[in-house]
Amino acid sequence: MILILLGPPGAGKGTQAKVLAQKLKVPHISTGDLLRQNVKENTSFGVEAKKYMEKGELVPDKLVNDMLKNRMGEPDTKDGFILDGYPRNIAQAEILDKMFGKADGVHVVYLQTSEPVVIQRLSGRRVCSNCGANFHIKNMPPKNDGTCDICGGKLYQRTDDQENTIKKRLDVYLKETSSLVDYYEKQDKLFRISADDEPEIVISMILDLVKSGRR
Ligand code: AMP
Protein backbone atom coordinates (compact mmCIF):
# COMPACT_ATOMS: atom_id res chain seq x y z
CA MET A 1 0.00 0.00 0.00
CA ILE A 2 1.36 3.36 -1.01
CA LEU A 3 -0.58 6.43 -0.07
CA ILE A 4 0.49 9.73 -1.58
CA LEU A 5 -0.90 12.84 0.07
CA LEU A 6 -1.05 15.86 -2.21
CA GLY A 7 -2.07 19.37 -1.34
CA PRO A 8 -0.68 22.81 -0.59
CA PRO A 9 1.43 23.51 2.49
CA GLY A 10 -1.00 23.77 5.40
CA ALA A 11 -3.57 21.36 3.93
CA GLY A 12 -2.93 19.08 6.90
CA LYS A 13 -0.90 16.39 5.13
CA GLY A 14 1.44 15.87 8.07
CA THR A 15 -1.32 15.82 10.68
CA GLN A 16 -3.39 13.32 8.70
CA ALA A 17 -0.38 11.20 7.79
CA LYS A 18 0.66 10.73 11.43
CA VAL A 19 -2.76 9.32 12.38
CA LEU A 20 -3.10 7.27 9.19
CA ALA A 21 0.34 5.74 9.72
CA GLN A 22 -0.74 4.42 13.12
CA LYS A 23 -4.04 3.08 11.83
CA LEU A 24 -2.60 1.49 8.69
CA LYS A 25 0.60 0.33 10.43
CA VAL A 26 2.94 1.71 7.80
CA PRO A 27 5.54 4.46 8.22
CA HIS A 28 4.85 8.11 7.53
CA ILE A 29 7.58 9.42 5.25
CA SER A 30 7.70 13.20 5.12
CA THR A 31 10.46 14.61 2.94
CA GLY A 32 10.12 17.91 4.85
CA ASP A 33 10.70 16.11 8.19
CA LEU A 34 13.64 14.14 6.74
CA LEU A 35 15.18 17.36 5.46
CA ARG A 36 14.66 19.18 8.76
CA GLN A 37 16.28 16.25 10.58
CA ASN A 38 19.28 16.53 8.25
CA VAL A 39 19.45 20.28 8.87
CA LYS A 40 19.33 19.69 12.64
CA GLU A 41 22.12 17.11 12.44
CA ASN A 42 24.13 19.33 10.10
CA THR A 43 24.67 16.52 7.59
CA SER A 44 25.91 17.33 4.08
CA PHE A 45 22.28 16.90 2.83
CA GLY A 46 21.12 19.30 5.52
CA VAL A 47 23.72 21.99 4.88
CA GLU A 48 22.79 22.04 1.19
CA ALA A 49 19.01 21.80 1.72
CA LYS A 50 18.84 24.58 4.31
CA LYS A 51 19.64 27.29 1.74
CA TYR A 52 16.51 26.43 -0.23
CA MET A 53 14.19 25.62 2.66
CA GLU A 54 14.77 28.97 4.36
CA LYS A 55 13.66 30.74 1.20
CA GLY A 56 10.59 28.53 0.72
CA GLU A 57 12.04 27.07 -2.48
CA LEU A 58 12.17 23.44 -3.49
CA VAL A 59 15.35 21.57 -2.64
CA PRO A 60 16.98 20.18 -5.82
CA ASP A 61 15.45 16.91 -6.99
CA LYS A 62 18.69 14.93 -6.89
CA LEU A 63 19.20 15.57 -3.19
CA VAL A 64 15.58 14.82 -2.23
CA ASN A 65 15.45 11.72 -4.43
CA ASP A 66 18.63 10.27 -2.95
CA MET A 67 17.44 10.95 0.58
CA LEU A 68 14.04 9.40 -0.12
CA LYS A 69 15.50 6.31 -1.78
CA ASN A 70 17.63 5.74 1.33
CA ARG A 71 14.53 6.00 3.51
CA MET A 72 12.43 3.75 1.30
CA GLY A 73 15.15 1.11 1.49
CA GLU A 74 14.61 0.66 5.24
CA PRO A 75 12.89 -2.56 6.36
CA ASP A 76 9.82 -0.89 7.90
CA THR A 77 8.59 0.09 4.41
CA LYS A 78 8.07 -3.51 3.27
CA ASP A 79 4.24 -3.34 3.59
CA GLY A 80 4.06 0.18 2.19
CA PHE A 81 4.24 3.77 3.39
CA ILE A 82 2.55 7.13 3.37
CA LEU A 83 4.26 9.90 1.43
CA ASP A 84 3.81 13.45 2.65
CA GLY A 85 5.46 16.25 0.68
CA TYR A 86 6.67 14.05 -2.17
CA PRO A 87 6.26 14.27 -5.13
CA ARG A 88 6.46 18.05 -5.41
CA ASN A 89 6.88 18.30 -9.19
CA ILE A 90 6.34 16.21 -12.31
CA ALA A 91 9.95 14.96 -12.41
CA GLN A 92 9.56 13.51 -8.90
CA ALA A 93 6.19 11.95 -9.83
CA GLU A 94 7.83 10.27 -12.82
CA ILE A 95 10.47 8.76 -10.55
CA LEU A 96 7.76 7.28 -8.35
CA ASP A 97 5.94 5.99 -11.43
CA LYS A 98 9.07 4.20 -12.54
CA MET A 99 9.32 2.52 -9.17
CA PHE A 100 5.65 1.84 -8.37
CA GLY A 101 3.50 3.00 -11.31
CA LYS A 102 2.23 -0.45 -12.10
CA ALA A 103 1.87 -1.67 -8.53
CA ASP A 104 -1.56 -2.27 -7.02
CA GLY A 105 -2.60 -0.28 -4.00
CA VAL A 106 -1.19 3.10 -4.99
CA HIS A 107 -3.61 5.80 -3.81
CA VAL A 108 -3.25 9.51 -4.39
CA VAL A 109 -5.33 11.73 -2.16
CA TYR A 110 -5.59 15.41 -2.93
CA LEU A 111 -6.42 17.48 0.14
CA GLN A 112 -8.27 20.47 -1.26
CA THR A 113 -8.38 23.72 0.65
CA SER A 114 -8.32 27.47 0.14
CA GLU A 115 -5.53 30.01 0.50
CA PRO A 116 -6.96 31.88 3.53
CA VAL A 117 -7.30 28.58 5.45
CA VAL A 118 -3.75 27.61 4.59
CA ILE A 119 -2.31 30.96 5.68
CA GLN A 120 -4.22 30.84 8.98
CA ARG A 121 -3.01 27.27 9.65
CA LEU A 122 0.63 27.85 8.77
CA SER A 123 1.07 31.17 10.52
CA GLY A 124 -0.31 29.75 13.79
CA ARG A 125 1.49 26.41 13.61
CA ARG A 126 3.93 25.51 16.37
CA VAL A 127 6.09 22.40 16.30
CA CYS A 128 7.72 20.45 19.12
CA SER A 129 11.50 20.70 18.87
CA ASN A 130 11.80 17.29 20.50
CA CYS A 131 9.10 14.94 19.09
CA GLY A 132 7.86 16.91 16.06
CA ALA A 133 4.20 17.06 17.19
CA ASN A 134 2.20 19.91 15.68
CA PHE A 135 0.09 22.43 17.56
CA HIS A 136 -1.74 25.60 16.56
CA ILE A 137 -2.01 28.72 18.69
CA LYS A 138 -5.78 28.95 18.04
CA ASN A 139 -7.04 25.68 16.52
CA MET A 140 -5.06 23.30 18.73
CA PRO A 141 -3.29 25.18 21.53
CA PRO A 142 -1.01 23.24 23.88
CA LYS A 143 -2.17 22.95 27.50
CA ASN A 144 0.83 25.00 28.64
CA ASP A 145 2.02 27.81 26.45
CA GLY A 146 5.10 26.93 24.42
CA THR A 147 5.30 23.36 25.76
CA CYS A 148 4.49 20.09 23.99
CA ASP A 149 1.56 18.17 25.57
CA ILE A 150 3.09 14.86 24.55
CA CYS A 151 6.73 15.05 25.63
CA GLY A 152 7.16 18.42 27.36
CA GLY A 153 9.54 19.63 24.60
CA LYS A 154 9.80 23.29 23.66
CA LEU A 155 7.53 24.46 20.83
CA TYR A 156 8.90 26.65 18.06
CA GLN A 157 7.70 28.33 14.90
CA ARG A 158 9.32 26.98 11.73
CA THR A 159 11.28 29.76 10.00
CA ASP A 160 9.44 28.93 6.77
CA ASP A 161 6.08 29.44 8.54
CA GLN A 162 6.71 33.18 8.71
CA GLU A 163 4.52 35.32 6.51
CA ASN A 164 6.87 36.13 3.62
CA THR A 165 8.07 32.58 3.29
CA ILE A 166 4.51 31.24 3.44
CA LYS A 167 3.67 33.38 0.41
CA LYS A 168 6.72 32.10 -1.42
CA ARG A 169 5.84 28.48 -0.60
CA LEU A 170 2.33 28.96 -1.92
CA ASP A 171 3.73 30.46 -5.14
CA VAL A 172 6.07 27.51 -5.50
CA TYR A 173 3.14 25.16 -4.88
CA LEU A 174 1.10 26.80 -7.64
CA LYS A 175 4.00 26.88 -10.06
CA GLU A 176 5.53 23.44 -9.47
CA THR A 177 3.25 21.16 -7.50
CA SER A 178 -0.36 21.92 -8.41
CA SER A 179 0.11 20.41 -11.89
CA LEU A 180 0.35 17.01 -10.15
CA VAL A 181 -3.41 17.12 -9.63
CA ASP A 182 -3.86 16.97 -13.39
CA TYR A 183 -1.05 14.46 -13.75
CA TYR A 184 -2.70 11.94 -11.42
CA GLU A 185 -6.20 12.73 -12.62
CA LYS A 186 -5.14 11.71 -16.13
CA GLN A 187 -3.87 8.45 -14.70
CA ASP A 188 -7.23 8.02 -12.98
CA LYS A 189 -5.52 7.75 -9.61
CA LEU A 190 -6.67 10.95 -7.93
CA PHE A 191 -9.15 11.05 -5.08
CA ARG A 192 -10.22 14.52 -3.92
CA ILE A 193 -11.10 15.26 -0.31
CA SER A 194 -12.00 18.57 1.29
CA ALA A 195 -9.27 19.30 3.82
CA ASP A 196 -11.49 21.93 5.46
CA ASP A 197 -13.58 19.23 7.13
CA GLU A 198 -12.80 18.08 10.65
CA PRO A 199 -9.61 15.94 10.73
CA GLU A 200 -11.58 12.87 11.93
CA ILE A 201 -13.84 13.06 8.86
CA VAL A 202 -10.90 13.45 6.49
CA ILE A 203 -9.14 10.49 8.09
CA SER A 204 -12.16 8.22 7.91
CA MET A 205 -12.68 9.07 4.23
CA ILE A 206 -9.06 8.23 3.45
CA LEU A 207 -9.27 4.97 5.41
CA ASP A 208 -12.43 3.99 3.52
CA LEU A 209 -10.68 4.67 0.26
CA VAL A 210 -7.61 2.63 1.11
CA LYS A 211 -9.60 -0.27 2.55
CA SER A 212 -12.06 -0.43 -0.34
CA GLY A 213 -9.16 -0.58 -2.79
CA ARG A 214 -10.76 2.20 -4.88
CA ARG A 215 -8.48 4.72 -6.50
P1 AMP B 1 7.21 20.59 4.10
O1 AMP B 1 7.54 20.20 5.50
O2 AMP B 1 6.65 19.47 3.28
O3 AMP B 1 6.36 21.84 4.05
O4 AMP B 1 8.60 20.96 3.40
C1 AMP B 1 9.41 22.01 3.88
C2 AMP B 1 10.43 22.39 2.83
O5 AMP B 1 11.27 21.27 2.54
C3 AMP B 1 9.85 22.81 1.48
O6 AMP B 1 9.46 24.17 1.45
C4 AMP B 1 11.03 22.52 0.57
O7 AMP B 1 12.04 23.50 0.69
C5 AMP B 1 11.60 21.22 1.16
N1 AMP B 1 10.98 20.02 0.55
C6 AMP B 1 10.17 19.11 1.17
N2 AMP B 1 9.82 18.12 0.34
C7 AMP B 1 10.41 18.41 -0.85
C8 AMP B 1 10.42 17.77 -2.13
N3 AMP B 1 9.73 16.65 -2.35
N4 AMP B 1 11.14 18.35 -3.12
C9 AMP B 1 11.83 19.47 -2.92
N5 AMP B 1 11.86 20.15 -1.75
C10 AMP B 1 11.16 19.62 -0.71
PDB file of C-alpha atoms and ligand atoms in Angstrom:
ATOM      1  CA  MET A   1       0.000   0.000   0.000  1.00  0.00           C
ATOM      2  CA  ILE A   2       1.361   3.360  -1.014  1.00  0.00           C
ATOM      3  CA  LEU A   3      -0.582   6.427  -0.066  1.00  0.00           C
ATOM      4  CA  ILE A   4       0.486   9.730  -1.583  1.00  0.00           C
ATOM      5  CA  LEU A   5      -0.904  12.837   0.070  1.00  0.00           C
ATOM      6  CA  LEU A   6      -1.048  15.860  -2.211  1.00  0.00           C
ATOM      7  CA  GLY A   7      -2.071  19.366  -1.335  1.00  0.00           C
ATOM      8  CA  PRO A   8      -0.678  22.806  -0.586  1.00  0.00           C
ATOM      9  CA  PRO A   9       1.429  23.509   2.494  1.00  0.00           C
ATOM     10  CA  GLY A  10      -1.004  23.768   5.395  1.00  0.00           C
ATOM     11  CA  ALA A  11      -3.574  21.361   3.932  1.00  0.00           C
ATOM     12  CA  GLY A  12      -2.932  19.084   6.897  1.00  0.00           C
ATOM     13  CA  LYS A  13      -0.900  16.393   5.131  1.00  0.00           C
ATOM     14  CA  GLY A  14       1.444  15.875   8.073  1.00  0.00           C
ATOM     15  CA  THR A  15      -1.321  15.822  10.679  1.00  0.00           C
ATOM     16  CA  GLN A  16      -3.385  13.322   8.698  1.00  0.00           C
ATOM     17  CA  ALA A  17      -0.380  11.203   7.791  1.00  0.00           C
ATOM     18  CA  LYS A  18       0.658  10.732  11.428  1.00  0.00           C
ATOM     19  CA  VAL A  19      -2.761   9.316  12.378  1.00  0.00           C
ATOM     20  CA  LEU A  20      -3.104   7.269   9.194  1.00  0.00           C
ATOM     21  CA  ALA A  21       0.342   5.744   9.715  1.00  0.00           C
ATOM     22  CA  GLN A  22      -0.744   4.422  13.119  1.00  0.00           C
ATOM     23  CA  LYS A  23      -4.042   3.084  11.825  1.00  0.00           C
ATOM     24  CA  LEU A  24      -2.599   1.491   8.691  1.00  0.00           C
ATOM     25  CA  LYS A  25       0.599   0.330  10.427  1.00  0.00           C
ATOM     26  CA  VAL A  26       2.938   1.707   7.801  1.00  0.00           C
ATOM     27  CA  PRO A  27       5.535   4.458   8.224  1.00  0.00           C
ATOM     28  CA  HIS A  28       4.853   8.107   7.525  1.00  0.00           C
ATOM     29  CA  ILE A  29       7.576   9.423   5.253  1.00  0.00           C
ATOM     30  CA  SER A  30       7.703  13.200   5.121  1.00  0.00           C
ATOM     31  CA  THR A  31      10.460  14.610   2.942  1.00  0.00           C
ATOM     32  CA  GLY A  32      10.123  17.909   4.849  1.00  0.00           C
ATOM     33  CA  ASP A  33      10.704  16.107   8.185  1.00  0.00           C
ATOM     34  CA  LEU A  34      13.640  14.136   6.743  1.00  0.00           C
ATOM     35  CA  LEU A  35      15.184  17.357   5.458  1.00  0.00           C
ATOM     36  CA  ARG A  36      14.656  19.176   8.762  1.00  0.00           C
ATOM     37  CA  GLN A  37      16.282  16.251  10.581  1.00  0.00           C
ATOM     38  CA  ASN A  38      19.281  16.533   8.253  1.00  0.00           C
ATOM     39  CA  VAL A  39      19.448  20.281   8.875  1.00  0.00           C
ATOM     40  CA  LYS A  40      19.326  19.688  12.637  1.00  0.00           C
ATOM     41  CA  GLU A  41      22.123  17.115  12.436  1.00  0.00           C
ATOM     42  CA  ASN A  42      24.127  19.329  10.100  1.00  0.00           C
ATOM     43  CA  THR A  43      24.667  16.517   7.588  1.00  0.00           C
ATOM     44  CA  SER A  44      25.906  17.327   4.079  1.00  0.00           C
ATOM     45  CA  PHE A  45      22.277  16.895   2.827  1.00  0.00           C
ATOM     46  CA  GLY A  46      21.123  19.298   5.522  1.00  0.00           C
ATOM     47  CA  VAL A  47      23.718  21.993   4.876  1.00  0.00           C
ATOM     48  CA  GLU A  48      22.785  22.038   1.187  1.00  0.00           C
ATOM     49  CA  ALA A  49      19.008  21.804   1.716  1.00  0.00           C
ATOM     50  CA  LYS A  50      18.837  24.584   4.307  1.00  0.00           C
ATOM     51  CA  LYS A  51      19.638  27.287   1.743  1.00  0.00           C
ATOM     52  CA  TYR A  52      16.508  26.426  -0.233  1.00  0.00           C
ATOM     53  CA  MET A  53      14.191  25.623   2.660  1.00  0.00           C
ATOM     54  CA  GLU A  54      14.773  28.973   4.356  1.00  0.00           C
ATOM     55  CA  LYS A  55      13.656  30.742   1.199  1.00  0.00           C
ATOM     56  CA  GLY A  56      10.593  28.525   0.722  1.00  0.00           C
ATOM     57  CA  GLU A  57      12.045  27.074  -2.475  1.00  0.00           C
ATOM     58  CA  LEU A  58      12.172  23.437  -3.490  1.00  0.00           C
ATOM     59  CA  VAL A  59      15.352  21.573  -2.641  1.00  0.00           C
ATOM     60  CA  PRO A  60      16.983  20.183  -5.822  1.00  0.00           C
ATOM     61  CA  ASP A  61      15.452  16.906  -6.989  1.00  0.00           C
ATOM     62  CA  LYS A  62      18.691  14.935  -6.887  1.00  0.00           C
ATOM     63  CA  LEU A  63      19.202  15.573  -3.186  1.00  0.00           C
ATOM     64  CA  VAL A  64      15.575  14.824  -2.234  1.00  0.00           C
ATOM     65  CA  ASN A  65      15.447  11.722  -4.431  1.00  0.00           C
ATOM     66  CA  ASP A  66      18.631  10.270  -2.950  1.00  0.00           C
ATOM     67  CA  MET A  67      17.436  10.950   0.575  1.00  0.00           C
ATOM     68  CA  LEU A  68      14.038   9.405  -0.117  1.00  0.00           C
ATOM     69  CA  LYS A  69      15.505   6.314  -1.779  1.00  0.00           C
ATOM     70  CA  ASN A  70      17.628   5.744   1.329  1.00  0.00           C
ATOM     71  CA  ARG A  71      14.535   5.998   3.506  1.00  0.00           C
ATOM     72  CA  MET A  72      12.433   3.748   1.298  1.00  0.00           C
ATOM     73  CA  GLY A  73      15.148   1.111   1.490  1.00  0.00           C
ATOM     74  CA  GLU A  74      14.613   0.665   5.240  1.00  0.00           C
ATOM     75  CA  PRO A  75      12.889  -2.562   6.360  1.00  0.00           C
ATOM     76  CA  ASP A  76       9.818  -0.888   7.898  1.00  0.00           C
ATOM     77  CA  THR A  77       8.588   0.087   4.406  1.00  0.00           C
ATOM     78  CA  LYS A  78       8.070  -3.506   3.268  1.00  0.00           C
ATOM     79  CA  ASP A  79       4.243  -3.336   3.589  1.00  0.00           C
ATOM     80  CA  GLY A  80       4.057   0.179   2.189  1.00  0.00           C
ATOM     81  CA  PHE A  81       4.235   3.773   3.393  1.00  0.00           C
ATOM     82  CA  ILE A  82       2.550   7.131   3.367  1.00  0.00           C
ATOM     83  CA  LEU A  83       4.263   9.895   1.434  1.00  0.00           C
ATOM     84  CA  ASP A  84       3.813  13.449   2.646  1.00  0.00           C
ATOM     85  CA  GLY A  85       5.465  16.254   0.679  1.00  0.00           C
ATOM     86  CA  TYR A  86       6.672  14.049  -2.166  1.00  0.00           C
ATOM     87  CA  PRO A  87       6.263  14.270  -5.130  1.00  0.00           C
ATOM     88  CA  ARG A  88       6.458  18.051  -5.412  1.00  0.00           C
ATOM     89  CA  ASN A  89       6.876  18.302  -9.189  1.00  0.00           C
ATOM     90  CA  ILE A  90       6.341  16.208 -12.309  1.00  0.00           C
ATOM     91  CA  ALA A  91       9.949  14.958 -12.412  1.00  0.00           C
ATOM     92  CA  GLN A  92       9.556  13.510  -8.905  1.00  0.00           C
ATOM     93  CA  ALA A  93       6.193  11.947  -9.825  1.00  0.00           C
ATOM     94  CA  GLU A  94       7.826  10.270 -12.816  1.00  0.00           C
ATOM     95  CA  ILE A  95      10.466   8.764 -10.554  1.00  0.00           C
ATOM     96  CA  LEU A  96       7.757   7.283  -8.348  1.00  0.00           C
ATOM     97  CA  ASP A  97       5.938   5.994 -11.427  1.00  0.00           C
ATOM     98  CA  LYS A  98       9.072   4.204 -12.544  1.00  0.00           C
ATOM     99  CA  MET A  99       9.319   2.515  -9.172  1.00  0.00           C
ATOM    100  CA  PHE A 100       5.645   1.838  -8.366  1.00  0.00           C
ATOM    101  CA  GLY A 101       3.502   2.999 -11.313  1.00  0.00           C
ATOM    102  CA  LYS A 102       2.229  -0.453 -12.097  1.00  0.00           C
ATOM    103  CA  ALA A 103       1.867  -1.667  -8.530  1.00  0.00           C
ATOM    104  CA  ASP A 104      -1.563  -2.265  -7.020  1.00  0.00           C
ATOM    105  CA  GLY A 105      -2.602  -0.280  -3.998  1.00  0.00           C
ATOM    106  CA  VAL A 106      -1.189   3.101  -4.988  1.00  0.00           C
ATOM    107  CA  HIS A 107      -3.607   5.801  -3.808  1.00  0.00           C
ATOM    108  CA  VAL A 108      -3.252   9.507  -4.393  1.00  0.00           C
ATOM    109  CA  VAL A 109      -5.331  11.726  -2.164  1.00  0.00           C
ATOM    110  CA  TYR A 110      -5.589  15.410  -2.925  1.00  0.00           C
ATOM    111  CA  LEU A 111      -6.424  17.482   0.143  1.00  0.00           C
ATOM    112  CA  GLN A 112      -8.272  20.466  -1.256  1.00  0.00           C
ATOM    113  CA  THR A 113      -8.378  23.718   0.647  1.00  0.00           C
ATOM    114  CA  SER A 114      -8.325  27.473   0.136  1.00  0.00           C
ATOM    115  CA  GLU A 115      -5.527  30.010   0.505  1.00  0.00           C
ATOM    116  CA  PRO A 116      -6.956  31.883   3.534  1.00  0.00           C
ATOM    117  CA  VAL A 117      -7.299  28.584   5.445  1.00  0.00           C
ATOM    118  CA  VAL A 118      -3.749  27.608   4.585  1.00  0.00           C
ATOM    119  CA  ILE A 119      -2.307  30.955   5.682  1.00  0.00           C
ATOM    120  CA  GLN A 120      -4.219  30.836   8.975  1.00  0.00           C
ATOM    121  CA  ARG A 121      -3.006  27.266   9.646  1.00  0.00           C
ATOM    122  CA  LEU A 122       0.634  27.853   8.768  1.00  0.00           C
ATOM    123  CA  SER A 123       1.070  31.173  10.524  1.00  0.00           C
ATOM    124  CA  GLY A 124      -0.311  29.754  13.793  1.00  0.00           C
ATOM    125  CA  ARG A 125       1.486  26.406  13.610  1.00  0.00           C
ATOM    126  CA  ARG A 126       3.935  25.514  16.370  1.00  0.00           C
ATOM    127  CA  VAL A 127       6.092  22.397  16.300  1.00  0.00           C
ATOM    128  CA  CYS A 128       7.722  20.455  19.122  1.00  0.00           C
ATOM    129  CA  SER A 129      11.501  20.698  18.871  1.00  0.00           C
ATOM    130  CA  ASN A 130      11.800  17.287  20.499  1.00  0.00           C
ATOM    131  CA  CYS A 131       9.102  14.944  19.090  1.00  0.00           C
ATOM    132  CA  GLY A 132       7.864  16.914  16.062  1.00  0.00           C
ATOM    133  CA  ALA A 133       4.198  17.058  17.189  1.00  0.00           C
ATOM    134  CA  ASN A 134       2.197  19.910  15.679  1.00  0.00           C
ATOM    135  CA  PHE A 135       0.086  22.432  17.557  1.00  0.00           C
ATOM    136  CA  HIS A 136      -1.735  25.602  16.563  1.00  0.00           C
ATOM    137  CA  ILE A 137      -2.007  28.720  18.687  1.00  0.00           C
ATOM    138  CA  LYS A 138      -5.775  28.951  18.044  1.00  0.00           C
ATOM    139  CA  ASN A 139      -7.037  25.685  16.520  1.00  0.00           C
ATOM    140  CA  MET A 140      -5.057  23.303  18.735  1.00  0.00           C
ATOM    141  CA  PRO A 141      -3.285  25.183  21.527  1.00  0.00           C
ATOM    142  CA  PRO A 142      -1.009  23.236  23.876  1.00  0.00           C
ATOM    143  CA  LYS A 143      -2.173  22.949  27.502  1.00  0.00           C
ATOM    144  CA  ASN A 144       0.828  24.998  28.644  1.00  0.00           C
ATOM    145  CA  ASP A 145       2.021  27.815  26.447  1.00  0.00           C
ATOM    146  CA  GLY A 146       5.100  26.935  24.420  1.00  0.00           C
ATOM    147  CA  THR A 147       5.304  23.360  25.756  1.00  0.00           C
ATOM    148  CA  CYS A 148       4.488  20.094  23.992  1.00  0.00           C
ATOM    149  CA  ASP A 149       1.564  18.173  25.566  1.00  0.00           C
ATOM    150  CA  ILE A 150       3.092  14.863  24.545  1.00  0.00           C
ATOM    151  CA  CYS A 151       6.732  15.053  25.628  1.00  0.00           C
ATOM    152  CA  GLY A 152       7.165  18.418  27.356  1.00  0.00           C
ATOM    153  CA  GLY A 153       9.537  19.630  24.596  1.00  0.00           C
ATOM    154  CA  LYS A 154       9.796  23.290  23.657  1.00  0.00           C
ATOM    155  CA  LEU A 155       7.528  24.461  20.834  1.00  0.00           C
ATOM    156  CA  TYR A 156       8.903  26.648  18.065  1.00  0.00           C
ATOM    157  CA  GLN A 157       7.697  28.328  14.897  1.00  0.00           C
ATOM    158  CA  ARG A 158       9.319  26.981  11.732  1.00  0.00           C
ATOM    159  CA  THR A 159      11.278  29.757  10.005  1.00  0.00           C
ATOM    160  CA  ASP A 160       9.439  28.935   6.772  1.00  0.00           C
ATOM    161  CA  ASP A 161       6.082  29.439   8.538  1.00  0.00           C
ATOM    162  CA  GLN A 162       6.706  33.182   8.712  1.00  0.00           C
ATOM    163  CA  GLU A 163       4.521  35.322   6.514  1.00  0.00           C
ATOM    164  CA  ASN A 164       6.869  36.128   3.621  1.00  0.00           C
ATOM    165  CA  THR A 165       8.074  32.580   3.290  1.00  0.00           C
ATOM    166  CA  ILE A 166       4.508  31.237   3.442  1.00  0.00           C
ATOM    167  CA  LYS A 167       3.669  33.381   0.413  1.00  0.00           C
ATOM    168  CA  LYS A 168       6.723  32.104  -1.422  1.00  0.00           C
ATOM    169  CA  ARG A 169       5.840  28.479  -0.605  1.00  0.00           C
ATOM    170  CA  LEU A 170       2.331  28.963  -1.917  1.00  0.00           C
ATOM    171  CA  ASP A 171       3.728  30.463  -5.136  1.00  0.00           C
ATOM    172  CA  VAL A 172       6.072  27.506  -5.498  1.00  0.00           C
ATOM    173  CA  TYR A 173       3.142  25.161  -4.883  1.00  0.00           C
ATOM    174  CA  LEU A 174       1.097  26.804  -7.640  1.00  0.00           C
ATOM    175  CA  LYS A 175       3.996  26.878 -10.056  1.00  0.00           C
ATOM    176  CA  GLU A 176       5.528  23.440  -9.475  1.00  0.00           C
ATOM    177  CA  THR A 177       3.248  21.158  -7.500  1.00  0.00           C
ATOM    178  CA  SER A 178      -0.364  21.924  -8.414  1.00  0.00           C
ATOM    179  CA  SER A 179       0.112  20.408 -11.889  1.00  0.00           C
ATOM    180  CA  LEU A 180       0.351  17.010 -10.149  1.00  0.00           C
ATOM    181  CA  VAL A 181      -3.406  17.118  -9.625  1.00  0.00           C
ATOM    182  CA  ASP A 182      -3.855  16.965 -13.387  1.00  0.00           C
ATOM    183  CA  TYR A 183      -1.046  14.460 -13.748  1.00  0.00           C
ATOM    184  CA  TYR A 184      -2.698  11.941 -11.418  1.00  0.00           C
ATOM    185  CA  GLU A 185      -6.205  12.734 -12.624  1.00  0.00           C
ATOM    186  CA  LYS A 186      -5.143  11.715 -16.130  1.00  0.00           C
ATOM    187  CA  GLN A 187      -3.868   8.448 -14.704  1.00  0.00           C
ATOM    188  CA  ASP A 188      -7.232   8.017 -12.981  1.00  0.00           C
ATOM    189  CA  LYS A 189      -5.525   7.750  -9.611  1.00  0.00           C
ATOM    190  CA  LEU A 190      -6.665  10.947  -7.929  1.00  0.00           C
ATOM    191  CA  PHE A 191      -9.146  11.049  -5.082  1.00  0.00           C
ATOM    192  CA  ARG A 192     -10.223  14.523  -3.915  1.00  0.00           C
ATOM    193  CA  ILE A 193     -11.100  15.256  -0.309  1.00  0.00           C
ATOM    194  CA  SER A 194     -11.998  18.575   1.290  1.00  0.00           C
ATOM    195  CA  ALA A 195      -9.271  19.304   3.823  1.00  0.00           C
ATOM    196  CA  ASP A 196     -11.490  21.931   5.465  1.00  0.00           C
ATOM    197  CA  ASP A 197     -13.584  19.228   7.131  1.00  0.00           C
ATOM    198  CA  GLU A 198     -12.797  18.079  10.653  1.00  0.00           C
ATOM    199  CA  PRO A 199      -9.606  15.944  10.734  1.00  0.00           C
ATOM    200  CA  GLU A 200     -11.577  12.872  11.931  1.00  0.00           C
ATOM    201  CA  ILE A 201     -13.837  13.055   8.859  1.00  0.00           C
ATOM    202  CA  VAL A 202     -10.896  13.454   6.487  1.00  0.00           C
ATOM    203  CA  ILE A 203      -9.138  10.491   8.087  1.00  0.00           C
ATOM    204  CA  SER A 204     -12.159   8.217   7.915  1.00  0.00           C
ATOM    205  CA  MET A 205     -12.678   9.075   4.231  1.00  0.00           C
ATOM    206  CA  ILE A 206      -9.064   8.226   3.453  1.00  0.00           C
ATOM    207  CA  LEU A 207      -9.274   4.974   5.412  1.00  0.00           C
ATOM    208  CA  ASP A 208     -12.432   3.988   3.519  1.00  0.00           C
ATOM    209  CA  LEU A 209     -10.683   4.675   0.258  1.00  0.00           C
ATOM    210  CA  VAL A 210      -7.607   2.628   1.112  1.00  0.00           C
ATOM    211  CA  LYS A 211      -9.604  -0.266   2.545  1.00  0.00           C
ATOM    212  CA  SER A 212     -12.063  -0.431  -0.339  1.00  0.00           C
ATOM    213  CA  GLY A 213      -9.162  -0.577  -2.790  1.00  0.00           C
ATOM    214  CA  ARG A 214     -10.762   2.204  -4.883  1.00  0.00           C
ATOM    215  CA  ARG A 215      -8.478   4.718  -6.499  1.00  0.00           C
TER     216      ARG A 215
HETATM  217  P1  AMP B   1       7.212  20.593   4.103  1.00  0.00           P
HETATM  218  O1  AMP B   1       7.538  20.203   5.502  1.00  0.00           O
HETATM  219  O2  AMP B   1       6.651  19.468   3.276  1.00  0.00           O
HETATM  220  O3  AMP B   1       6.358  21.841   4.047  1.00  0.00           O
HETATM  221  O4  AMP B   1       8.600  20.963   3.395  1.00  0.00           O
HETATM  222  C1  AMP B   1       9.411  22.013   3.883  1.00  0.00           C
HETATM  223  C2  AMP B   1      10.434  22.391   2.831  1.00  0.00           C
HETATM  224  O5  AMP B   1      11.274  21.266   2.537  1.00  0.00           O
HETATM  225  C3  AMP B   1       9.846  22.807   1.481  1.00  0.00           C
HETATM  226  O6  AMP B   1       9.463  24.173   1.451  1.00  0.00           O
HETATM  227  C4  AMP B   1      11.032  22.517   0.567  1.00  0.00           C
HETATM  228  O7  AMP B   1      12.035  23.501   0.687  1.00  0.00           O
HETATM  229  C5  AMP B   1      11.598  21.221   1.155  1.00  0.00           C
HETATM  230  N1  AMP B   1      10.982  20.019   0.555  1.00  0.00           N
HETATM  231  C6  AMP B   1      10.170  19.107   1.174  1.00  0.00           C
HETATM  232  N2  AMP B   1       9.821  18.121   0.337  1.00  0.00           N
HETATM  233  C7  AMP B   1      10.415  18.409  -0.852  1.00  0.00           C
HETATM  234  C8  AMP B   1      10.418  17.771  -2.127  1.00  0.00           C
HETATM  235  N3  AMP B   1       9.728  16.647  -2.353  1.00  0.00           N
HETATM  236  N4  AMP B   1      11.135  18.353  -3.122  1.00  0.00           N
HETATM  237  C9  AMP B   1      11.833  19.474  -2.924  1.00  0.00           C
HETATM  238  N5  AMP B   1      11.857  20.146  -1.749  1.00  0.00           N
HETATM  239  C10 AMP B   1      11.157  19.617  -0.708  1.00  0.00           C
END
